[in-house]
Tab-separated table of C-alpha atoms in Angstrom:
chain	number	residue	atom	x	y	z
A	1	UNK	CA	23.515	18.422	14.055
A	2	UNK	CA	23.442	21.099	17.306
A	3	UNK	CA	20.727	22.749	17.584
A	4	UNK	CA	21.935	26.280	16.674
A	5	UNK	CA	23.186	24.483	13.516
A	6	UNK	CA	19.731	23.317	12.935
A	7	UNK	CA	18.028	26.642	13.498
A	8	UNK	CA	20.434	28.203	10.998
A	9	UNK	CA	19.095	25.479	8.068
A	10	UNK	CA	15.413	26.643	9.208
A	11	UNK	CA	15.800	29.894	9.112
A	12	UNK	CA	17.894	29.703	5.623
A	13	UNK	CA	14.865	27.656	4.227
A	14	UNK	CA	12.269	30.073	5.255
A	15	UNK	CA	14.455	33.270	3.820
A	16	UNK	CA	14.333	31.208	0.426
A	17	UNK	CA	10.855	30.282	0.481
A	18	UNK	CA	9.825	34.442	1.311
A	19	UNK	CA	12.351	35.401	-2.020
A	20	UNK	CA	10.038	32.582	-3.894
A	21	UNK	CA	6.722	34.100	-2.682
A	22	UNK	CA	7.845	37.364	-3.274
A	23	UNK	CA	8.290	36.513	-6.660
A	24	UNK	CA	4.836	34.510	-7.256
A	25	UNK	CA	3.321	37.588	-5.918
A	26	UNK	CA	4.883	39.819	-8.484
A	27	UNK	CA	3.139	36.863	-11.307
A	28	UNK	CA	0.016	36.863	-9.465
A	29	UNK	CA	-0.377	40.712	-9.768
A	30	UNK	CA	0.665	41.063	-13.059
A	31	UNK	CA	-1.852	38.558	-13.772
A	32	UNK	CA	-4.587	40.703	-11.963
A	33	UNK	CA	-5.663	37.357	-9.884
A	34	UNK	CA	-6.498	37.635	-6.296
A	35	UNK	CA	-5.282	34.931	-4.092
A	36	UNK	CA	-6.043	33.430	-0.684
A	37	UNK	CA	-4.024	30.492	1.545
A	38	UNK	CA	-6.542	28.850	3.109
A	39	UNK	CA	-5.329	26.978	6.688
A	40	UNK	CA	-7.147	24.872	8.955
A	41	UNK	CA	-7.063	21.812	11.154
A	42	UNK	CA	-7.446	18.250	9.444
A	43	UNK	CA	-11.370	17.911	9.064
A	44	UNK	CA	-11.885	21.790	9.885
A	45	UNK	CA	-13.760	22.201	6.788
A	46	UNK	CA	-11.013	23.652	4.013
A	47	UNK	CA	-12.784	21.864	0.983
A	48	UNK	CA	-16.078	22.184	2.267
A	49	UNK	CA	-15.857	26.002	1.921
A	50	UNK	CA	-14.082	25.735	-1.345
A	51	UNK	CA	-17.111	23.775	-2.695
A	52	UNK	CA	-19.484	26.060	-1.387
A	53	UNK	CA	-17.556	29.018	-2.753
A	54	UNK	CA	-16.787	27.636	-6.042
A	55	UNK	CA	-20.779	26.766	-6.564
A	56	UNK	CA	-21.446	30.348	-5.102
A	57	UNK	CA	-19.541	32.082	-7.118
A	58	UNK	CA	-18.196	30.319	-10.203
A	59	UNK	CA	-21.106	32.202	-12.360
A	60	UNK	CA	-19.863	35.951	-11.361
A	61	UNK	CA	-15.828	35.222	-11.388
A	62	UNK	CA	-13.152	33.085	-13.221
A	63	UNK	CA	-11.621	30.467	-10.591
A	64	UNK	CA	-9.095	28.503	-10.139
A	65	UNK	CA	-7.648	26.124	-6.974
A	66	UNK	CA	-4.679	24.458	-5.994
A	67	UNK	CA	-4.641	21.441	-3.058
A	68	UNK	CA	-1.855	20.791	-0.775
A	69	UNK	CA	-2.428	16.305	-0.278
A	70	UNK	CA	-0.823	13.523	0.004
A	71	UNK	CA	-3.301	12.139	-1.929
A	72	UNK	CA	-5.861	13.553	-4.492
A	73	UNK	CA	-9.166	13.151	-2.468
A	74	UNK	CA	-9.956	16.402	-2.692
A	75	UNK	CA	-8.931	17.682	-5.893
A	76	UNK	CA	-11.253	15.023	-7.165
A	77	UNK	CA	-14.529	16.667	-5.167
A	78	UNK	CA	-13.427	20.238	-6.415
A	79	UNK	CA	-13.288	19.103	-9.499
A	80	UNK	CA	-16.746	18.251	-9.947
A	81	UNK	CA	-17.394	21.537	-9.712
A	82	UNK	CA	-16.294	22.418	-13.323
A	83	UNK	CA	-13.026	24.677	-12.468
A	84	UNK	CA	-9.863	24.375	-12.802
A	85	UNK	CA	-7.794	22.097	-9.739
A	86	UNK	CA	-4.276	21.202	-9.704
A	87	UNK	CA	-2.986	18.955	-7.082
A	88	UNK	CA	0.257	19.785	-5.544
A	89	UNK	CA	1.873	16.465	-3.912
A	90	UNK	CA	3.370	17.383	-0.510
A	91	UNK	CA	5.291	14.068	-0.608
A	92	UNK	CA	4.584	13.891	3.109
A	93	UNK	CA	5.695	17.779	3.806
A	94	UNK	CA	3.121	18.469	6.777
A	95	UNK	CA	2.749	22.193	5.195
A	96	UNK	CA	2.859	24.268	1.118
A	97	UNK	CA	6.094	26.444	0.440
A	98	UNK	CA	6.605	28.538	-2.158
A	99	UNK	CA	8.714	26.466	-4.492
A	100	UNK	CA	5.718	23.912	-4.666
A	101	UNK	CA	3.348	26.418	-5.781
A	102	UNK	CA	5.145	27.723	-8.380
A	103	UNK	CA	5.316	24.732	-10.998
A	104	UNK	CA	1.482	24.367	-10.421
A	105	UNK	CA	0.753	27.575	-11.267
A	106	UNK	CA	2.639	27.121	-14.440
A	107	UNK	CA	0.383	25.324	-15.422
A	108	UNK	CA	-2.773	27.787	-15.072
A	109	UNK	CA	-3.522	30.245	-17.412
A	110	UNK	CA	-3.376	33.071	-14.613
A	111	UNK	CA	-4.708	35.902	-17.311
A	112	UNK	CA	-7.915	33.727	-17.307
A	113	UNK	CA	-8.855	33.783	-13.726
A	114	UNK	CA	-10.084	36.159	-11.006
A	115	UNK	CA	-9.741	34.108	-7.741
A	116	UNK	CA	-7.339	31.289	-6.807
A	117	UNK	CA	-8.193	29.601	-3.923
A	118	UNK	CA	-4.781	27.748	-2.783
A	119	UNK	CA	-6.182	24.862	0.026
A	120	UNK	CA	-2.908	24.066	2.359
A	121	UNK	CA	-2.437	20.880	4.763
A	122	UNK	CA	-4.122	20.005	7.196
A	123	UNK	CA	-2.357	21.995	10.450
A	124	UNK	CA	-2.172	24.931	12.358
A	125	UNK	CA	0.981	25.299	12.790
A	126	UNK	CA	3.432	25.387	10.183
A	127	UNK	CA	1.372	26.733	7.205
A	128	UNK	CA	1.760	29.478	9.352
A	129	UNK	CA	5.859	30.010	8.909
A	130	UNK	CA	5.683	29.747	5.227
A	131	UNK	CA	4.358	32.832	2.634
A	132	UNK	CA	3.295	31.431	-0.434
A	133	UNK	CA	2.857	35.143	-2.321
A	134	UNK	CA	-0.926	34.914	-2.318
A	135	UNK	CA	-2.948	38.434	-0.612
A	136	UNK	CA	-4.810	36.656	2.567
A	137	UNK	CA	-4.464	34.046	4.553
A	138	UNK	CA	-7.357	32.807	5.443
A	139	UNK	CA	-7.405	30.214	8.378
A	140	UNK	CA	-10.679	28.365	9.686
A	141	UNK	CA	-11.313	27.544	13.038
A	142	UNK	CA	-14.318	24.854	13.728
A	143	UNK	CA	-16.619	24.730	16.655
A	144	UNK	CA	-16.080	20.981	17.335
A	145	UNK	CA	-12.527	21.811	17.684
A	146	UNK	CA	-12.978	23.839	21.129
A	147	UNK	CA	-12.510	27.693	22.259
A	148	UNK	CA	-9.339	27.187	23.228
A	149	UNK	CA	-7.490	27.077	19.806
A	150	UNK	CA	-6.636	31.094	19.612
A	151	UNK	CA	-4.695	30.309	22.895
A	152	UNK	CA	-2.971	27.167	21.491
A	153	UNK	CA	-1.878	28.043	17.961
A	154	UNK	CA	-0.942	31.554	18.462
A	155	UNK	CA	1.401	32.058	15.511
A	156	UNK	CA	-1.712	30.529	13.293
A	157	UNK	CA	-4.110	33.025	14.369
A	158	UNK	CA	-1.736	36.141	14.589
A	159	UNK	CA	-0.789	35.754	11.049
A	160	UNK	CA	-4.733	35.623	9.840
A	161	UNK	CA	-5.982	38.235	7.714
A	162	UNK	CA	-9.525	36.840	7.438
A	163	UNK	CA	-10.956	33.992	10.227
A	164	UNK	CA	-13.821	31.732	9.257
A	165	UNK	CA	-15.263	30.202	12.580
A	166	UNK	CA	-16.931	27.491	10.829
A	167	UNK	CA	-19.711	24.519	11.813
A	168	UNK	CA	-21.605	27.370	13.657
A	169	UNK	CA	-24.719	24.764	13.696
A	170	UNK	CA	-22.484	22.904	16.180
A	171	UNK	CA	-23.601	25.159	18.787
A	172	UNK	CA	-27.221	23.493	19.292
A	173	UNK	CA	-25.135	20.517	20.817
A	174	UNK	CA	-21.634	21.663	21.878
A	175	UNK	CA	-20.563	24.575	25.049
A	176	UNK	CA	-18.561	26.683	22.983
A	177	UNK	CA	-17.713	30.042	24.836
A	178	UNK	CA	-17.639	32.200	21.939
A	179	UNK	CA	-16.323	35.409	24.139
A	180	UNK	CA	-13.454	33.486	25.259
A	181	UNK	CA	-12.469	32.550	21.669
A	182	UNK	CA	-12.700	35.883	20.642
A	183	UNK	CA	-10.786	37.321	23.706
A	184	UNK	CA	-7.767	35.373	22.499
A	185	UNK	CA	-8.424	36.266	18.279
A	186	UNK	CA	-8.482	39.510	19.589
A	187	UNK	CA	-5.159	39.381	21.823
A	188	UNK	CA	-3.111	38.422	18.849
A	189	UNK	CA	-4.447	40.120	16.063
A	190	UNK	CA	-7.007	43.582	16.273
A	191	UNK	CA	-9.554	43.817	14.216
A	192	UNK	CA	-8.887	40.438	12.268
A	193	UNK	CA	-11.774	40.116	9.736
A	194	UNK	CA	-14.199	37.656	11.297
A	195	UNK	CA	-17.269	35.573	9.212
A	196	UNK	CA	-19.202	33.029	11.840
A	197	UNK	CA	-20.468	30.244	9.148
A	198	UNK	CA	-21.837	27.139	8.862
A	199	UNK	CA	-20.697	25.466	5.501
A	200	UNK	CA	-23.101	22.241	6.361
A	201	UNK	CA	-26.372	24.864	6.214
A	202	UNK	CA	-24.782	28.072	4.463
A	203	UNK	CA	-25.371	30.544	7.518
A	204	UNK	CA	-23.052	32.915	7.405
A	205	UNK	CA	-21.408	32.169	4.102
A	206	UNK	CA	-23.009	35.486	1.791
A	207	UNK	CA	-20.644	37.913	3.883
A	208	UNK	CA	-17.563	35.711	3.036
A	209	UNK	CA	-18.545	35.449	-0.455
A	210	UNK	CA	-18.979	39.532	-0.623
A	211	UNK	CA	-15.837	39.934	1.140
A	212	UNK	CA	-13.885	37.824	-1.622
A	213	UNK	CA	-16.367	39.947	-4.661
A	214	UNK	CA	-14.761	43.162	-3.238
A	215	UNK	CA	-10.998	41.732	-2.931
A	216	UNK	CA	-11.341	40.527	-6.453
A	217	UNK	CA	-12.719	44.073	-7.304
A	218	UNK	CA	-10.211	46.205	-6.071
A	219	UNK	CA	-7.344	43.743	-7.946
A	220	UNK	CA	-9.032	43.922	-10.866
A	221	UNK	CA	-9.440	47.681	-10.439
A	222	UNK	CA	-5.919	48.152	-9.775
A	223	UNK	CA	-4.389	46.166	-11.885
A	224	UNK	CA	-7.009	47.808	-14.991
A	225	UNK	CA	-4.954	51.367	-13.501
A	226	UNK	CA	-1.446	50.150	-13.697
A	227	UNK	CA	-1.950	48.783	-17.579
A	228	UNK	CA	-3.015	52.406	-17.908
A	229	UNK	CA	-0.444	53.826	-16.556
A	230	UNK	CA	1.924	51.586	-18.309
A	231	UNK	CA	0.185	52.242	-21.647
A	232	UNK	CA	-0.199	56.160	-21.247
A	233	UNK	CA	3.787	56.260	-20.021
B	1	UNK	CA	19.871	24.017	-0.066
B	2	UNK	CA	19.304	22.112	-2.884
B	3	UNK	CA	15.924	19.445	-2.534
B	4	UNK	CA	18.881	16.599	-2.187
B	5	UNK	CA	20.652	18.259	0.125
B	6	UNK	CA	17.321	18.803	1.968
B	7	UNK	CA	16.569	15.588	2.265
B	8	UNK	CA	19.690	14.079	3.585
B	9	UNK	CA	19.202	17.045	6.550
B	10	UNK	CA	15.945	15.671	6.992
B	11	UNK	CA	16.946	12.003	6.973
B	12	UNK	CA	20.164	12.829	9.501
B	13	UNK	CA	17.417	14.609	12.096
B	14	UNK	CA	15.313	11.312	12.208
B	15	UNK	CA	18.093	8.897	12.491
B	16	UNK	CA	19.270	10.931	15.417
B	17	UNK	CA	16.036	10.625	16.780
B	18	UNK	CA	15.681	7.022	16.959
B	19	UNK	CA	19.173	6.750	18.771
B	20	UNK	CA	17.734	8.802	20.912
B	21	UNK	CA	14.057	7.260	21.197
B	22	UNK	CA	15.904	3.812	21.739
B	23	UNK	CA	18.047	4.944	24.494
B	24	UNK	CA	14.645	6.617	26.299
B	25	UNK	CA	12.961	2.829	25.572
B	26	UNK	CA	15.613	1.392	27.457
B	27	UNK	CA	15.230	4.178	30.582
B	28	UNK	CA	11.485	3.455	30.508
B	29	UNK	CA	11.784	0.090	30.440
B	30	UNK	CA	14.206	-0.168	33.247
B	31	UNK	CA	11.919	1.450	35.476
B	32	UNK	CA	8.840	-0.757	34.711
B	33	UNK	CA	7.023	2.649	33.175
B	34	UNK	CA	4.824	1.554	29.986
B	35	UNK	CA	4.300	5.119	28.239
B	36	UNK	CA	2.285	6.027	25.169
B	37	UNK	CA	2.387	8.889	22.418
B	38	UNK	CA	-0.849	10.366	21.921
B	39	UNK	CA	-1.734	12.024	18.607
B	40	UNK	CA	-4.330	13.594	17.162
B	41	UNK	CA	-5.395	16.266	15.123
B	42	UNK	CA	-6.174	19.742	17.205
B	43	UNK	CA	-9.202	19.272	19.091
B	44	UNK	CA	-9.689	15.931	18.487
B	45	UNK	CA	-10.038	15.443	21.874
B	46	UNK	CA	-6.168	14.606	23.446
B	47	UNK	CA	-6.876	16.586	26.968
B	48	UNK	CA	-10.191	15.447	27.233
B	49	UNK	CA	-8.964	11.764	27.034
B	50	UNK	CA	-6.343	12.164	29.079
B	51	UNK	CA	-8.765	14.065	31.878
B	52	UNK	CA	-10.881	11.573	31.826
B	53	UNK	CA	-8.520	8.627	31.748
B	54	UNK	CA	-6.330	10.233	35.062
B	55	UNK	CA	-9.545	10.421	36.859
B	56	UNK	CA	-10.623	7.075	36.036
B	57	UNK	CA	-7.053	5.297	36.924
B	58	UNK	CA	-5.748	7.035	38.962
B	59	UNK	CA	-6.883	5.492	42.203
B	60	UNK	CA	-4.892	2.052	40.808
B	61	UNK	CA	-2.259	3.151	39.012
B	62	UNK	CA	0.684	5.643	39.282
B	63	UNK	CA	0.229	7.748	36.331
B	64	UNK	CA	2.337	10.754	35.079
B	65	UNK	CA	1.665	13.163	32.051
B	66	UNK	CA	4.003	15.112	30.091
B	67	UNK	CA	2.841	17.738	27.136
B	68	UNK	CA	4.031	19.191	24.251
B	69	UNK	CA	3.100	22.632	23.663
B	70	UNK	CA	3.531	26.084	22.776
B	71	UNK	CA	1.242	27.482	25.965
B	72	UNK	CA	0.712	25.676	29.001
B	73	UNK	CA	-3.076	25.626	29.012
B	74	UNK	CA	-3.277	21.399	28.705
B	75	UNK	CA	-0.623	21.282	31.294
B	76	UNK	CA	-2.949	23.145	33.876
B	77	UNK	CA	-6.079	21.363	33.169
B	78	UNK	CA	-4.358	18.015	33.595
B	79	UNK	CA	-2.434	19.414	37.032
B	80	UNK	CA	-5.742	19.831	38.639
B	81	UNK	CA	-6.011	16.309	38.557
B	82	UNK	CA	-3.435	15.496	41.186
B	83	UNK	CA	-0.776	14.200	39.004
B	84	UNK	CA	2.667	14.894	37.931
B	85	UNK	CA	2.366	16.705	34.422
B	86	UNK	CA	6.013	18.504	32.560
B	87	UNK	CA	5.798	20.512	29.725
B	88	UNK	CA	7.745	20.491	26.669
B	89	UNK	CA	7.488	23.630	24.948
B	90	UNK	CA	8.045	23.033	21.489
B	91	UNK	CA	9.237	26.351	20.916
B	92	UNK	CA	6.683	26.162	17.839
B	93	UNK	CA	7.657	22.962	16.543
B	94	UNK	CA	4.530	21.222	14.785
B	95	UNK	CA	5.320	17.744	16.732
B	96	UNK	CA	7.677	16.373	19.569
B	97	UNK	CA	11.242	14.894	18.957
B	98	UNK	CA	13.039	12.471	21.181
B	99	UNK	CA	15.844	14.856	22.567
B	100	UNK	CA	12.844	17.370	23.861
B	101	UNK	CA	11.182	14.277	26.195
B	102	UNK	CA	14.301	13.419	27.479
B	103	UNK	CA	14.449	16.737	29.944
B	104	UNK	CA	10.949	16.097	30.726
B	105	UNK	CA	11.506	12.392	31.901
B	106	UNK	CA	14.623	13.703	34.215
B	107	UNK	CA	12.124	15.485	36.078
B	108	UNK	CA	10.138	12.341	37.055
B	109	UNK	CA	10.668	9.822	39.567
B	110	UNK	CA	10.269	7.023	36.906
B	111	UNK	CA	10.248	4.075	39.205
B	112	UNK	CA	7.587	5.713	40.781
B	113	UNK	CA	5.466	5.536	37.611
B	114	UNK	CA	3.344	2.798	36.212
B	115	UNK	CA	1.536	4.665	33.333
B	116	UNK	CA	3.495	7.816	31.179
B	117	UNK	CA	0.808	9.660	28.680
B	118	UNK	CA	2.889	11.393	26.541
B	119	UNK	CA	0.333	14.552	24.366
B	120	UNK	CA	2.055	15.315	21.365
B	121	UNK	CA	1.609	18.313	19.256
B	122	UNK	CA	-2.238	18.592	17.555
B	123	UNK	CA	-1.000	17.456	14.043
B	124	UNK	CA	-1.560	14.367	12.303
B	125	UNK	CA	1.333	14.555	10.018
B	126	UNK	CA	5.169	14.972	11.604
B	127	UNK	CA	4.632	13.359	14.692
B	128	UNK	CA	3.889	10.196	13.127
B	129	UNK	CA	7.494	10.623	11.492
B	130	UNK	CA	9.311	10.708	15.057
B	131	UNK	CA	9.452	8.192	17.402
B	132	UNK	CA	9.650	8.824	21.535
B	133	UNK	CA	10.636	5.678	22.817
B	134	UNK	CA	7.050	5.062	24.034
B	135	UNK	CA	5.708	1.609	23.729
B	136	UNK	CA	2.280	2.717	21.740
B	137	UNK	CA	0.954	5.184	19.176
B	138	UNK	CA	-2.335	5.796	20.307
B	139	UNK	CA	-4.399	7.924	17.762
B	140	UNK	CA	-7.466	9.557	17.986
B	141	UNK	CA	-9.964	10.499	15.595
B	142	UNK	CA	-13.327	12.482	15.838
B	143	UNK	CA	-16.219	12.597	14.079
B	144	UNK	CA	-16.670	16.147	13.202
B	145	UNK	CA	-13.364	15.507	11.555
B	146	UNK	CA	-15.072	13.554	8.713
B	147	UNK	CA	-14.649	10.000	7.386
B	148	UNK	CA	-11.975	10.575	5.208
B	149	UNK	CA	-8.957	11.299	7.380
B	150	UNK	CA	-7.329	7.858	6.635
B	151	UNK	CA	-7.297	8.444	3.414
B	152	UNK	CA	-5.964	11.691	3.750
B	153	UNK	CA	-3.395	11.000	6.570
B	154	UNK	CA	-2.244	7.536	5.764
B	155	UNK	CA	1.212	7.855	7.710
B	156	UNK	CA	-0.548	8.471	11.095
B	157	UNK	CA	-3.066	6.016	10.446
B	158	UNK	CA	-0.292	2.979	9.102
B	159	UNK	CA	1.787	3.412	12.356
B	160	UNK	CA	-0.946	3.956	15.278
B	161	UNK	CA	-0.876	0.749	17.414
B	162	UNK	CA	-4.106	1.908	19.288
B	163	UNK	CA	-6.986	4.100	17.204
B	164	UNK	CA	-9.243	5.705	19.352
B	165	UNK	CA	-12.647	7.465	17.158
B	166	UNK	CA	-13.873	10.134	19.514
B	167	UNK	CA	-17.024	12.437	19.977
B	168	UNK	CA	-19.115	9.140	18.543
B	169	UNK	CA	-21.980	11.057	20.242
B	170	UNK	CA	-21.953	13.159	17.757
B	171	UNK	CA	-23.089	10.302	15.148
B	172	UNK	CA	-26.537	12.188	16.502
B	173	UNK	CA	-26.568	14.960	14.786
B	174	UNK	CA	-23.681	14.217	11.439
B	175	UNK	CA	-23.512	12.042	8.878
B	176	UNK	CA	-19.830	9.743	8.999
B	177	UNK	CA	-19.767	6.785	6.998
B	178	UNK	CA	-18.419	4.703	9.643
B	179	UNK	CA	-17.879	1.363	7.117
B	180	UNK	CA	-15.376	3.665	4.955
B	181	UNK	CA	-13.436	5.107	7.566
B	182	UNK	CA	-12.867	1.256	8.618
B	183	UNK	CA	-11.951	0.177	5.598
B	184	UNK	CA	-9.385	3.028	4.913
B	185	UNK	CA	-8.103	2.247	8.643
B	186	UNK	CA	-7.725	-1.904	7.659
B	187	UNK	CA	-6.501	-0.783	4.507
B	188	UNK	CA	-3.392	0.953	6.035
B	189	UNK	CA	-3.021	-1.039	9.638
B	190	UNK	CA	-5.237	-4.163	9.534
B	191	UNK	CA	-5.754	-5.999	12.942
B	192	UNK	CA	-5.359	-2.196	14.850
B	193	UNK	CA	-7.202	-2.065	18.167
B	194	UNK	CA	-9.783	-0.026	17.614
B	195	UNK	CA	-11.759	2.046	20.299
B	196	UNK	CA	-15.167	4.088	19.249
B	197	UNK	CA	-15.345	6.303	22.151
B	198	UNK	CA	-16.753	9.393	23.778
B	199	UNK	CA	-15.043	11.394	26.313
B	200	UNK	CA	-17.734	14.059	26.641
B	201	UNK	CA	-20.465	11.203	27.537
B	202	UNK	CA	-17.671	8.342	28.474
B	203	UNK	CA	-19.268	5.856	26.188
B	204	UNK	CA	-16.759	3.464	25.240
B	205	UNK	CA	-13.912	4.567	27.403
B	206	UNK	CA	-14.474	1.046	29.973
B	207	UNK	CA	-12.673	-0.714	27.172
B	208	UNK	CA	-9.835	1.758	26.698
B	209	UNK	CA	-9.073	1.561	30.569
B	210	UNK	CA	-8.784	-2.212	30.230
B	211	UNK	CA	-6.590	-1.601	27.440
B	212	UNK	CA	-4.353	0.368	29.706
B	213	UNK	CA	-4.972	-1.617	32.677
B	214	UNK	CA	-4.027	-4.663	30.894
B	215	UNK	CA	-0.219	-3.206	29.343
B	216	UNK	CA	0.346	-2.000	32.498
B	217	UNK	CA	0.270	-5.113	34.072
B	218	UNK	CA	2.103	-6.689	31.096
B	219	UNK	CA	4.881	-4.384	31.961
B	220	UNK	CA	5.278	-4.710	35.404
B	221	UNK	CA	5.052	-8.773	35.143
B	222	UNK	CA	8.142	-8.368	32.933
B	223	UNK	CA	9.699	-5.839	34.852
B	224	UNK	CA	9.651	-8.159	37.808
B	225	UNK	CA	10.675	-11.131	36.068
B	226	UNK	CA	13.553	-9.093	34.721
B	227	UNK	CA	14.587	-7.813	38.013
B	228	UNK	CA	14.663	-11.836	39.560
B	229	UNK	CA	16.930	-12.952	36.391
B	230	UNK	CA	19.036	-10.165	37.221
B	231	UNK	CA	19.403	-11.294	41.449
B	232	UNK	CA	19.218	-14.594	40.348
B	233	UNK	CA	22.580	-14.496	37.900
């Protein structure tokens, strides 16, 4: 295959896949649930802040998740936290795309949940190419992983509407140059919501969980207005 | 595309690529270069190995570097070590591919080499699917990754030749189950050489540079005996 050839099969998959999340958007709305794509390195701390979330918040909103794996290591962990998890297998695919989120949320009752929490693979770089029709993506940067990540995975961190930098603690032992990371956040994307947290010790964590309270607010707000308005019409 | 149709695309790129990989095997091994494909997940630690590895060789052997990235950045750090370093830029590709080393390797005096690093994309999913016509998969894993990334990345881990676990200082200050991450490693690649390292403190690294010291020599033995069948026919 040449390689113009092969650019025109990428490019044809990722027009299909944004027609697919268009249309899981249009579900999830209807459905009044608020939706995140959460991104990250392998071993950046995805399900770690899905645990903490879930036992943060479980009380206050209906939630649901869906995991990305090969394997269901992590579906198993979430859960134990009494909500609902379905496991969507990759089959090796280093990334989610629409098509494989759709016949897992078929099988969630989306009028009985608030927040779904969708965990993708492991990477920072191709989750970034594919929309999966959720309302943030959410990507997680860890201290461990260096301040040079902003400069290195630029598509990842352009395309963020929320950034977790996350292991915080971390900084008693590592040089981290926090300015420098935020320099390069900055240079790609202005303004970019930003939560410093440790989900190990829970600094940091209250303003992420009262940034998702007011996102699942204003959906449930808004989608409360348009049954009115489709009722009074 | 149809999922089918998909996966014959994706089954046509990779057996082009080991045509390819072969054919840069045989160039490599011509010239007496033994070359390795470093993977790991992002920050797990490739530069710093490589940093440290230059500067502790580099006085014996003839090393050159190439590196696959979106942005430069590795590519300068390893320069100011006095070697020859190319970059690939993946043009946002999440790993490296056969067809983009070859370039690189026409831009080094091969028979002037005696050790080729090759730093793959951070990702510890689709590089393991492509083969470079290097002679090892070296892998590295870090603590602060957590304990259960071969059971979560089973392809990387099944086809490493060499694993390296990095930032083992940080054992300090996090709790890793090292017994479990061994047994998921054995479970997938028993007999792998294994390598508990740091490069921040350079704990451990003595017996990687051995490693390296000792291939090298392998390959130039054979490379010599190859060279007197050839005069001697």
């Amino acid at each position: 295959m040449t390689e113009t050839k092969r650019v025109q099969v990428e490019e044809h998959i990722l027009s299909i896949n944004d027609e697919l999340a268009a249309g899981l958007r249009t579900r999830l709305d209807a459905a009044g649930v608020f939706a995140i794509n959460l991104m990250a390195s392998p071993g950046g701390g995805k399900t770690s802040l899905i645990l903490r979330t879930v036992e943060a918040l479980k009380d206050d909103l209906r939630l649901a998740a869906v995991d990305g794996d090969v394997v269901p290591v992590d579906v198993e962990k979430i859960a134990t936290q009494g909500i609902q998890v379905e496991l969507i297998n990759t089959g090796g695919s280093c990334h989610l795309e629409a098509h494989m989120l759709s016949p897992a949320l078929d099988r969630i009752d989306l009028d009985a949940v608030d927040l779904l929490i969708v965990e993708n693979v492991g990477n920072l770089i191709c989750p970034a190419s594919f929309q999966l029709g959720t309302h943030a993506n959410v990507v997680i940067a860890s201290i461990p992983e260096g301040d040079d990540k902003p400069y290195k995975y630029p598509t990842m961190f352009r395309g963020a509407d929320v950034l977790l930098l996350n292991k915080i603690d971390y900084l008693a032992v590592q040089e981290f140059d926090i300015d420098y990371f935020r320099r390069g956040v900055e240079a790609l994307n202005e303004g970019l919501t930003f939560f410093p947290v440790s989900c190990r010790t829970g600094e940091g964590l209250e303003a992420w969980y009262d940034w998702l309270r007011e996102q699942v607010r204003k959906t449930t707000a808004g989608s409360a207005e348009a049954r009115e308005l489709v009722q009074g019409s």
